[in-house]
Amino acid sequence: MTGNGYGEARTLVTPSNWAVFQRQMSAIRKIIQRQLFQKDDERIQAIVNVNKLDGKKKKNQTLLCLAVTIEHPIAVRLYFVKGEKDDTFKKKDRFNLREVREIDGINPKKPSPEFHMTIGDRQYVILAGSAEEKDDFIRELYKLSCQYLPVQMPDFCNFSLPQLEAEASIIPIELPEHDIAMASDYQPVSAKEDADFRKLIERANLTIGDAHAFAEMLTEQLQSLDGANINSMMDSENSVNQLLSSIDAALTGVESVEKELDNCDDILAFVRNSIELIEEKDSLSVVERKNKARLNEEIISFVNSLQEVTDAHIETLKQANFSNPESVQRCTDAARAVAHFWHGRFAKPMLQMKAYQDRNDELAAIDVFVDRLMSHLSALFSNLNDLSLDHEWHELCIPKQSQRFRALSPLSDLINWLKTNRPKACNLVLQKYIDSTNLLYKRLFDNFFDTLISKVPKAMGTEKKSKTSDSANTSLRSDNQSFMSTSSEIDTEVLPQLIETVLAELSAVIDAEQKFVVRFFHINSELLAQFDTTSTGSGDSSSLGGRSMEKHMNEQVRHVMGNLFDSLNIHLDSFCRAVCRHNPSNVLLLFVIMSKKVLLPQDPSSYFSITFGSLVVLIKRQFDAFIQMECGQYSEVRIVKKTRIGTLPSIARFAGFVRRAETIFENAERRTDLEKAYFNLCRAVCDGIQKAAANPYSKSPSSVVKFENYHELYLTLSELKISCLDQQRKDAKALKEEHIDAYVKEFMGRPLKEIQTFFDNVNNFIEMRGIRPEEISYQQQFSRMELKKVISQHPGKEVKKGLEQLYKKIEKNLVANSSLLQVVWRDMQEQFIKQIAEYNKLILTCYPGIKIELEVSTDNVLQFFSEIAQQH
């Protein structure tokens, strides 16, 4: 045992160690009383050591204590007290005596330390330290139950009740020494008792030290009172005898009254039993009447359901005339009666009844009725479609189908009956309607779009007339500009009208057809019924469930409408191609028009929204194809013979495209695709410049082709001021300057060719041989004489003549009247002056101390360049 110093009390107690065990428990009881109960004004009446609780051996010592409160009102409680490791105890569970329902002693004939205690709804299985300890605890519990709970006493099972009652009533005269000590511990003088005692002493004019005298005084008073009581009893002996005689007479009267009351009770019991029997019979009669009424209602309903389908209804279905509206209405009523007979409340219970089966056999005419109805609908669909094609309408209108809808509407209720009772037949009717109506709309769309496409070239017929041809030198540029600019005003006016016509006609036809199909074929009716039933049963309809149902309904409608209008996408694609075929740039206008309409609110439940989306996708594909075609034309450069390229026409075409696009996209909200197209086209122009520069048929130097075209592209982008192309504009300027520098470096060495060759060899010799620059003059091929000889070959006249030839070469390489001529010439001047400065520096470094200089100075070069520029 671990946990405290009193663990040995938990072992089972034998008769040989009972006295030792009692002393241990007495010590534990004192400690628990002092630690736990005295501060709560409670006194332990009994205590039992718990070895096992609910079949589980407790690791720490556990005690079951029975305690009462000291002050009124008296309360009796049960505690489970648990021993802690530091030799202290702790209250674990507390129960009031009134919560104890049953105490089971297991076996009254055999001593056992085990007993069961039911507190509330739980039963505790307790194994005490010994049978004697258990009996002492149960005896004290029984005594307190009799004293404080005489009415709600717990049930004491498997105990000897007479022995318990006898032991509970015995008041011990002598107590063992340890019990006296316990009594003194457990019955301390309360504050109230102490105050009362002091008041009594004060009345006798005594102090606490005169307690002995006070006791003697009380003894004398008690003796005097006893004597007075004895004298009074002896004096009143006769009165007592008389009183006893009166009491005996009263008891005799009471007995007679009790007999009369018993007779009255018997009579009242008989009356009560009779009344209860009458009430029971009355309640049974009420139930019987209700059952009879309900049975009568059920029989009447059953008979009515059998008689719901009359012979007249069957005859109506046999003689059905679907061309007569009145006959159609009678057939509808008869079909509803049959449906109610099949699916009513008594349909399933009556399946095994002979009357129901006989009546059901008489309804074999329904199959004939369904076949006739399907044949009539098939013929009606075909006839109405032919009638719609025979009507004459405006050439830019799609014939409306209101007359066909009105002719079919009276049969809608029969279609609903078919859907409920013959779903396969209803699906066949729907498929026949889809097939016939699909052919109808295919023909109508053929006529409408053929007429519409034929109007496109007429509306844009002025395109060719607006083209003009100037001189041969500017024909290519003017053609490119006219390609992007002609008929733009006409297209801007005509194309929106055509698009509006297409959308308005398609919207009217598709919406009308969708409303009719949903109403006539009762599409989604079963979903709506199911949704209403679910909402009613659950008490509310969640928005999530509503959205799910709406999505499913839209999918069914779109499936039907998609089959009806499956040819529409082909016609829309043909229309877009026709518009773009006459003028490819029209796709920009189409794209802007549809982009604006996309932002307008659309009805998601309408199939027209899908058609509209298909048209947007087709136009977007045409737009991408047009941009790809333009990129191909910009990047493709075809030169079939030797020629000077000059400025490529793709730059002017790109500028025309941007101007037209900016006009069309003015105030447009979706510019992302346009800006992406600008980027791709600009990159295609740059690719074309690179290909033209590398073309073997080009007479112009590669660097000239590049810087001339990049310069033109830079000017074009600067003029257009497109923010998304700002980086491309900067790149074009940088590429122009890069290729001008490359061109200048390539042609700069020619005016002083021998001097340049001489000094290049000097630098190479110094680098390869590791000779110091001032020693280079000692080499024969680089001597002073050789240097003077090379310098003498380039007098001022020769230098100026070489520069004039260089100017003419540059002028020949560049485009006529090119603004870059002076730019290139100025760069040549700066490069030439830089070369002369480098030559003079090399002379001073490699030939120190000699006065050898070039025959032309920096001032001479500036004068030569200025005179040549002025002459040309």
mmCIF file of C-alpha atoms in Angstrom, residues 569-832:
data_model
loop_
_atom_site.group_PDB
_atom_site.id
_atom_site.type_symbol
_atom_site.label_atom_id
_atom_site.label_comp_id
_atom_site.label_asym_id
_atom_site.label_seq_id
_atom_site.Cartn_x
_atom_site.Cartn_y
_atom_site.Cartn_z
ATOM 1 C CA ASN A 569 -23.010 27.566 -85.431
ATOM 2 C CA ILE A 570 -22.189 26.641 -89.034
ATOM 3 C CA HIS A 571 -24.256 29.551 -90.345
ATOM 4 C CA LEU A 572 -22.754 31.982 -87.861
ATOM 5 C CA ASP A 573 -19.253 30.890 -88.883
ATOM 6 C CA SER A 574 -20.133 31.356 -92.571
ATOM 7 C CA PHE A 575 -21.479 34.841 -91.846
ATOM 8 C CA CYS A 576 -18.313 35.887 -89.983
ATOM 9 C CA ARG A 577 -16.105 34.524 -92.748
ATOM 10 C CA ALA A 578 -18.152 36.336 -95.411
ATOM 11 C CA VAL A 579 -17.848 39.670 -93.605
ATOM 12 C CA CYS A 580 -14.090 39.222 -93.149
ATOM 13 C CA ARG A 581 -13.576 37.896 -96.685
ATOM 14 C CA HIS A 582 -14.598 41.221 -98.294
ATOM 15 C CA ASN A 583 -12.458 43.217 -95.908
ATOM 16 C CA PRO A 584 -10.335 41.273 -93.380
ATOM 17 C CA SER A 585 -10.042 44.279 -91.113
ATOM 18 C CA ASN A 586 -13.784 44.142 -90.516
ATOM 19 C CA VAL A 587 -13.041 41.547 -87.870
ATOM 20 C CA LEU A 588 -11.813 44.409 -85.670
ATOM 21 C CA LEU A 589 -15.187 46.078 -85.852
ATOM 22 C CA LEU A 590 -16.972 42.785 -85.224
ATOM 23 C CA PHE A 591 -14.746 42.149 -82.246
ATOM 24 C CA VAL A 592 -15.483 45.569 -80.716
ATOM 25 C CA ILE A 593 -19.236 45.259 -81.280
ATOM 26 C CA MET A 594 -19.415 41.843 -79.622
ATOM 27 C CA SER A 595 -17.077 42.866 -76.795
ATOM 28 C CA LYS A 596 -19.469 45.669 -75.871
ATOM 29 C CA LYS A 597 -22.444 43.322 -75.972
ATOM 30 C CA VAL A 598 -20.689 40.763 -73.808
ATOM 31 C CA LEU A 599 -20.726 43.274 -70.949
ATOM 32 C CA LEU A 600 -24.516 43.591 -71.137
ATOM 33 C CA PRO A 601 -26.545 41.363 -68.757
ATOM 34 C CA GLN A 602 -27.564 38.015 -70.257
ATOM 35 C CA ASP A 603 -30.246 35.581 -69.116
ATOM 36 C CA PRO A 604 -28.305 32.419 -68.154
ATOM 37 C CA SER A 605 -31.419 30.254 -68.495
ATOM 38 C CA SER A 606 -31.922 31.253 -72.151
ATOM 39 C CA TYR A 607 -30.309 29.131 -74.852
ATOM 40 C CA PHE A 608 -29.657 32.352 -76.755
ATOM 41 C CA SER A 609 -26.887 33.129 -74.260
ATOM 42 C CA ILE A 610 -25.078 29.996 -75.520
ATOM 43 C CA THR A 611 -25.638 31.063 -79.131
ATOM 44 C CA PHE A 612 -24.345 34.523 -78.300
ATOM 45 C CA GLY A 613 -21.287 33.002 -76.644
ATOM 46 C CA SER A 614 -20.664 30.833 -79.721
ATOM 47 C CA LEU A 615 -20.755 33.921 -81.936
ATOM 48 C CA VAL A 616 -18.272 35.682 -79.634
ATOM 49 C CA VAL A 617 -15.934 32.678 -79.817
ATOM 50 C CA LEU A 618 -16.173 32.554 -83.628
ATOM 51 C CA ILE A 619 -15.363 36.265 -83.937
ATOM 52 C CA LYS A 620 -12.455 35.873 -81.517
ATOM 53 C CA ARG A 621 -11.079 33.058 -83.678
ATOM 54 C CA GLN A 622 -11.456 35.222 -86.795
ATOM 55 C CA PHE A 623 -9.690 38.042 -84.974
ATOM 56 C CA ASP A 624 -6.780 35.771 -83.992
ATOM 57 C CA ALA A 625 -6.589 34.358 -87.534
ATOM 58 C CA PHE A 626 -6.548 37.871 -89.011
ATOM 59 C CA ILE A 627 -3.736 38.968 -86.666
ATOM 60 C CA GLN A 628 -1.787 35.817 -87.497
ATOM 61 C CA MET A 629 -2.250 36.470 -91.229
ATOM 62 C CA GLU A 630 -1.064 40.061 -90.808
ATOM 63 C CA CYS A 631 1.955 38.903 -88.830
ATOM 64 C CA GLY A 632 2.830 36.492 -91.632
ATOM 65 C CA GLN A 633 2.612 39.233 -94.248
ATOM 66 C CA TYR A 634 4.713 41.624 -92.151
ATOM 67 C CA SER A 635 7.463 39.107 -91.496
ATOM 68 C CA GLU A 636 7.538 37.698 -95.055
ATOM 69 C CA VAL A 637 9.742 39.692 -97.497
ATOM 70 C CA ARG A 638 9.905 38.484 -101.090
ATOM 71 C CA ILE A 639 12.648 39.872 -103.392
ATOM 72 C CA VAL A 640 12.998 38.114 -106.722
ATOM 73 C CA LYS A 641 15.781 40.228 -108.287
ATOM 74 C CA LYS A 642 18.701 42.427 -107.269
ATOM 75 C CA THR A 643 17.318 45.714 -105.931
ATOM 76 C CA ARG A 644 17.810 48.288 -103.239
ATOM 77 C CA ILE A 645 15.273 47.615 -100.543
ATOM 78 C CA GLY A 646 14.813 50.915 -98.763
ATOM 79 C CA THR A 647 11.884 51.269 -96.347
ATOM 80 C CA LEU A 648 9.706 48.156 -96.126
ATOM 81 C CA PRO A 649 5.972 48.586 -96.924
ATOM 82 C CA SER A 650 5.058 46.534 -93.838
ATOM 83 C CA ILE A 651 5.829 49.549 -91.620
ATOM 84 C CA ALA A 652 3.308 51.733 -93.436
ATOM 85 C CA ARG A 653 0.826 48.842 -93.385
ATOM 86 C CA PHE A 654 1.354 48.461 -89.658
ATOM 87 C CA ALA A 655 0.761 52.181 -89.158
ATOM 88 C CA GLY A 656 -2.449 51.999 -91.206
ATOM 89 C CA PHE A 657 -3.612 49.021 -89.148
ATOM 90 C CA VAL A 658 -2.977 50.830 -85.873
ATOM 91 C CA ARG A 659 -4.818 53.983 -87.024
ATOM 92 C CA ARG A 660 -7.823 51.964 -88.167
ATOM 93 C CA ALA A 661 -7.810 49.871 -84.989
ATOM 94 C CA GLU A 662 -7.577 52.930 -82.742
ATOM 95 C CA THR A 663 -10.544 54.470 -84.577
ATOM 96 C CA ILE A 664 -12.575 51.300 -84.162
ATOM 97 C CA PHE A 665 -11.526 50.637 -80.558
ATOM 98 C CA GLU A 666 -12.205 54.198 -79.432
ATOM 99 C CA ASN A 667 -14.031 54.076 -76.082
ATOM 100 C CA ALA A 668 -13.825 50.254 -76.122
ATOM 101 C CA GLU A 669 -13.304 48.633 -72.737
ATOM 102 C CA ARG A 670 -11.525 45.445 -73.841
ATOM 103 C CA ARG A 671 -8.128 46.520 -75.213
ATOM 104 C CA THR A 672 -6.105 43.592 -73.886
ATOM 105 C CA ASP A 673 -6.461 41.547 -77.082
ATOM 106 C CA LEU A 674 -5.708 44.596 -79.230
ATOM 107 C CA GLU A 675 -2.548 45.440 -77.286
ATOM 108 C CA LYS A 676 -1.431 41.819 -77.589
ATOM 109 C CA ALA A 677 -2.049 42.046 -81.344
ATOM 110 C CA TYR A 678 0.017 45.285 -81.505
ATOM 111 C CA PHE A 679 2.904 43.539 -79.803
ATOM 112 C CA ASN A 680 2.789 40.539 -82.168
ATOM 113 C CA LEU A 681 2.516 42.742 -85.267
ATOM 114 C CA CYS A 682 5.411 44.956 -84.167
ATOM 115 C CA ARG A 683 7.528 41.881 -83.557
ATOM 116 C CA ALA A 684 6.568 40.584 -87.015
ATOM 117 C CA VAL A 685 7.691 43.910 -88.553
ATOM 118 C CA CYS A 686 11.061 43.553 -86.818
ATOM 119 C CA ASP A 687 11.345 39.974 -88.091
ATOM 120 C CA GLY A 688 10.653 41.241 -91.602
ATOM 121 C CA ILE A 689 13.423 43.839 -91.262
ATOM 122 C CA GLN A 690 15.903 41.159 -90.202
ATOM 123 C CA LYS A 691 14.910 38.890 -93.101
ATOM 124 C CA ALA A 692 15.136 41.747 -95.630
ATOM 125 C CA ALA A 693 18.611 42.710 -94.377
ATOM 126 C CA ALA A 694 19.811 39.132 -94.780
ATOM 127 C CA ASN A 695 18.212 38.624 -98.237
ATOM 128 C CA PRO A 696 20.833 37.697 -100.889
ATOM 129 C CA TYR A 697 19.067 39.789 -103.575
ATOM 130 C CA SER A 698 19.492 43.011 -101.577
ATOM 131 C CA LYS A 699 21.904 45.564 -103.076
ATOM 132 C CA SER A 700 21.847 47.633 -99.907
ATOM 133 C CA PRO A 701 24.234 46.806 -97.069
ATOM 134 C CA SER A 702 22.611 44.852 -94.272
ATOM 135 C CA SER A 703 23.233 47.547 -91.671
ATOM 136 C CA VAL A 704 21.701 50.216 -93.962
ATOM 137 C CA VAL A 705 18.508 48.167 -94.404
ATOM 138 C CA LYS A 706 18.273 47.724 -90.653
ATOM 139 C CA PHE A 707 18.899 51.283 -89.473
ATOM 140 C CA GLU A 708 16.720 52.825 -92.199
ATOM 141 C CA ASN A 709 13.738 50.593 -91.349
ATOM 142 C CA TYR A 710 14.228 50.781 -87.593
ATOM 143 C CA HIS A 711 14.382 54.560 -87.959
ATOM 144 C CA GLU A 712 11.117 54.504 -89.909
ATOM 145 C CA LEU A 713 9.550 52.208 -87.308
ATOM 146 C CA TYR A 714 10.712 54.544 -84.541
ATOM 147 C CA LEU A 715 9.153 57.551 -86.286
ATOM 148 C CA THR A 716 5.927 55.642 -86.887
ATOM 149 C CA LEU A 717 5.605 54.552 -83.250
ATOM 150 C CA SER A 718 6.447 58.051 -82.041
ATOM 151 C CA GLU A 719 3.719 59.464 -84.266
ATOM 152 C CA LEU A 720 1.114 56.880 -83.214
ATOM 153 C CA LYS A 721 1.770 57.409 -79.464
ATOM 154 C CA ILE A 722 0.557 53.968 -78.379
ATOM 155 C CA SER A 723 1.422 53.543 -74.701
ATOM 156 C CA CYS A 724 1.664 49.740 -74.824
ATOM 157 C CA LEU A 725 4.294 50.036 -77.639
ATOM 158 C CA ASP A 726 6.496 52.504 -75.816
ATOM 159 C CA GLN A 727 9.134 49.868 -75.079
ATOM 160 C CA GLN A 728 9.136 48.766 -78.738
ATOM 161 C CA ARG A 729 9.667 52.411 -79.738
ATOM 162 C CA LYS A 730 12.696 52.662 -77.440
ATOM 163 C CA ASP A 731 14.044 49.363 -78.758
ATOM 164 C CA ALA A 732 13.659 50.580 -82.371
ATOM 165 C CA LYS A 733 15.642 53.728 -81.588
ATOM 166 C CA ALA A 734 18.404 51.735 -79.883
ATOM 167 C CA LEU A 735 18.617 49.283 -82.817
ATOM 168 C CA LYS A 736 18.800 52.176 -85.304
ATOM 169 C CA GLU A 737 21.723 53.753 -83.453
ATOM 170 C CA GLU A 738 23.445 50.381 -83.082
ATOM 171 C CA HIS A 739 23.335 49.634 -86.811
ATOM 172 C CA ILE A 740 24.393 53.203 -87.768
ATOM 173 C CA ASP A 741 27.502 52.723 -85.615
ATOM 174 C CA ALA A 742 28.151 49.365 -87.271
ATOM 175 C CA TYR A 743 27.796 50.936 -90.743
ATOM 176 C CA VAL A 744 30.106 53.824 -89.876
ATOM 177 C CA LYS A 745 32.767 51.495 -88.489
ATOM 178 C CA GLU A 746 32.499 49.302 -91.579
ATOM 179 C CA PHE A 747 33.103 52.110 -94.125
ATOM 180 C CA MET A 748 35.253 54.515 -92.101
ATOM 181 C CA GLY A 749 38.679 53.024 -92.940
ATOM 182 C CA ARG A 750 38.559 53.678 -96.693
ATOM 183 C CA PRO A 751 39.678 57.390 -96.898
ATOM 184 C CA LEU A 752 43.058 56.578 -95.087
ATOM 185 C CA LYS A 753 43.350 52.926 -96.035
ATOM 186 C CA GLU A 754 47.195 52.642 -96.082
ATOM 187 C CA ILE A 755 47.602 54.554 -92.793
ATOM 188 C CA GLN A 756 44.958 52.389 -91.127
ATOM 189 C CA THR A 757 46.667 49.196 -92.391
ATOM 190 C CA PHE A 758 50.114 50.446 -91.208
ATOM 191 C CA PHE A 759 49.003 51.207 -87.667
ATOM 192 C CA ASP A 760 46.937 48.011 -87.399
ATOM 193 C CA ASN A 761 50.146 46.065 -88.159
ATOM 194 C CA VAL A 762 52.008 48.133 -85.556
ATOM 195 C CA ASN A 763 49.490 47.273 -82.859
ATOM 196 C CA ASN A 764 49.487 43.609 -83.786
ATOM 197 C CA PHE A 765 53.324 43.461 -83.744
ATOM 198 C CA ILE A 766 53.482 45.082 -80.301
ATOM 199 C CA GLU A 767 50.906 42.694 -78.891
ATOM 200 C CA MET A 768 52.406 39.545 -80.470
ATOM 201 C CA ARG A 769 56.150 40.240 -79.936
ATOM 202 C CA GLY A 770 55.891 42.063 -76.626
ATOM 203 C CA ILE A 771 58.047 44.981 -77.868
ATOM 204 C CA ARG A 772 57.768 48.326 -76.181
ATOM 205 C CA PRO A 773 56.070 51.023 -78.314
ATOM 206 C CA GLU A 774 59.117 53.357 -78.345
ATOM 207 C CA GLU A 775 61.251 50.551 -79.824
ATOM 208 C CA ILE A 776 58.933 49.863 -82.772
ATOM 209 C CA SER A 777 60.805 52.407 -84.967
ATOM 210 C CA TYR A 778 63.839 50.136 -84.960
ATOM 211 C CA GLN A 779 61.933 47.543 -86.954
ATOM 212 C CA GLN A 780 62.576 47.896 -90.681
ATOM 213 C CA GLN A 781 58.962 47.607 -91.791
ATOM 214 C CA PHE A 782 57.925 50.206 -89.199
ATOM 215 C CA SER A 783 60.821 52.629 -89.477
ATOM 216 C CA ARG A 784 60.521 56.386 -89.686
ATOM 217 C CA MET A 785 61.090 56.246 -93.426
ATOM 218 C CA GLU A 786 58.213 53.811 -93.851
ATOM 219 C CA LEU A 787 55.976 56.017 -91.704
ATOM 220 C CA LYS A 788 56.799 59.146 -93.788
ATOM 221 C CA LYS A 789 56.212 57.144 -96.962
ATOM 222 C CA VAL A 790 52.738 56.024 -95.796
ATOM 223 C CA ILE A 791 51.782 59.523 -94.627
ATOM 224 C CA SER A 792 52.946 61.068 -97.928
ATOM 225 C CA GLN A 793 50.484 58.849 -99.799
ATOM 226 C CA HIS A 794 47.553 60.717 -98.235
ATOM 227 C CA PRO A 795 47.885 64.439 -98.875
ATOM 228 C CA GLY A 796 44.933 66.739 -98.181
ATOM 229 C CA LYS A 797 43.602 66.523 -101.751
ATOM 230 C CA GLU A 798 43.572 62.751 -101.652
ATOM 231 C CA VAL A 799 41.812 62.727 -98.257
ATOM 232 C CA LYS A 800 39.153 65.142 -99.475
ATOM 233 C CA LYS A 801 38.707 63.120 -102.653
ATOM 234 C CA GLY A 802 38.279 59.917 -100.618
ATOM 235 C CA LEU A 803 35.733 61.635 -98.393
ATOM 236 C CA GLU A 804 33.777 62.825 -101.451
ATOM 237 C CA GLN A 805 33.690 59.254 -102.761
ATOM 238 C CA LEU A 806 32.575 58.044 -99.330
ATOM 239 C CA TYR A 807 29.767 60.603 -99.288
ATOM 240 C CA LYS A 808 28.558 59.498 -102.695
ATOM 241 C CA LYS A 809 28.646 55.872 -101.585
ATOM 242 C CA ILE A 810 26.582 56.661 -98.495
ATOM 243 C CA GLU A 811 24.142 58.700 -100.584
ATOM 244 C CA LYS A 812 23.808 55.784 -102.976
ATOM 245 C CA ASN A 813 23.209 53.247 -100.192
ATOM 246 C CA LEU A 814 20.504 55.302 -98.495
ATOM 247 C CA VAL A 815 17.011 56.070 -99.756
ATOM 248 C CA ALA A 816 16.590 59.186 -101.849
ATOM 249 C CA ASN A 817 16.221 62.347 -99.765
ATOM 250 C CA SER A 818 16.776 60.324 -96.627
ATOM 251 C CA SER A 819 16.855 62.296 -93.406
ATOM 252 C CA LEU A 820 19.461 59.881 -92.128
ATOM 253 C CA LEU A 821 22.103 61.014 -94.643
ATOM 254 C CA GLN A 822 23.271 63.951 -92.537
ATOM 255 C CA VAL A 823 23.065 61.816 -89.385
ATOM 256 C CA VAL A 824 25.333 59.159 -90.894
ATOM 257 C CA TRP A 825 27.687 61.847 -92.328
ATOM 258 C CA ARG A 826 27.987 63.500 -88.933
ATOM 259 C CA ASP A 827 28.798 60.152 -87.320
ATOM 260 C CA MET A 828 31.380 59.567 -90.068
ATOM 261 C CA GLN A 829 32.951 62.933 -89.238
ATOM 262 C CA GLU A 830 33.152 62.129 -85.544
ATOM 263 C CA GLN A 831 34.607 58.683 -86.244
ATOM 264 C CA PHE A 832 37.174 60.122 -88.732
#
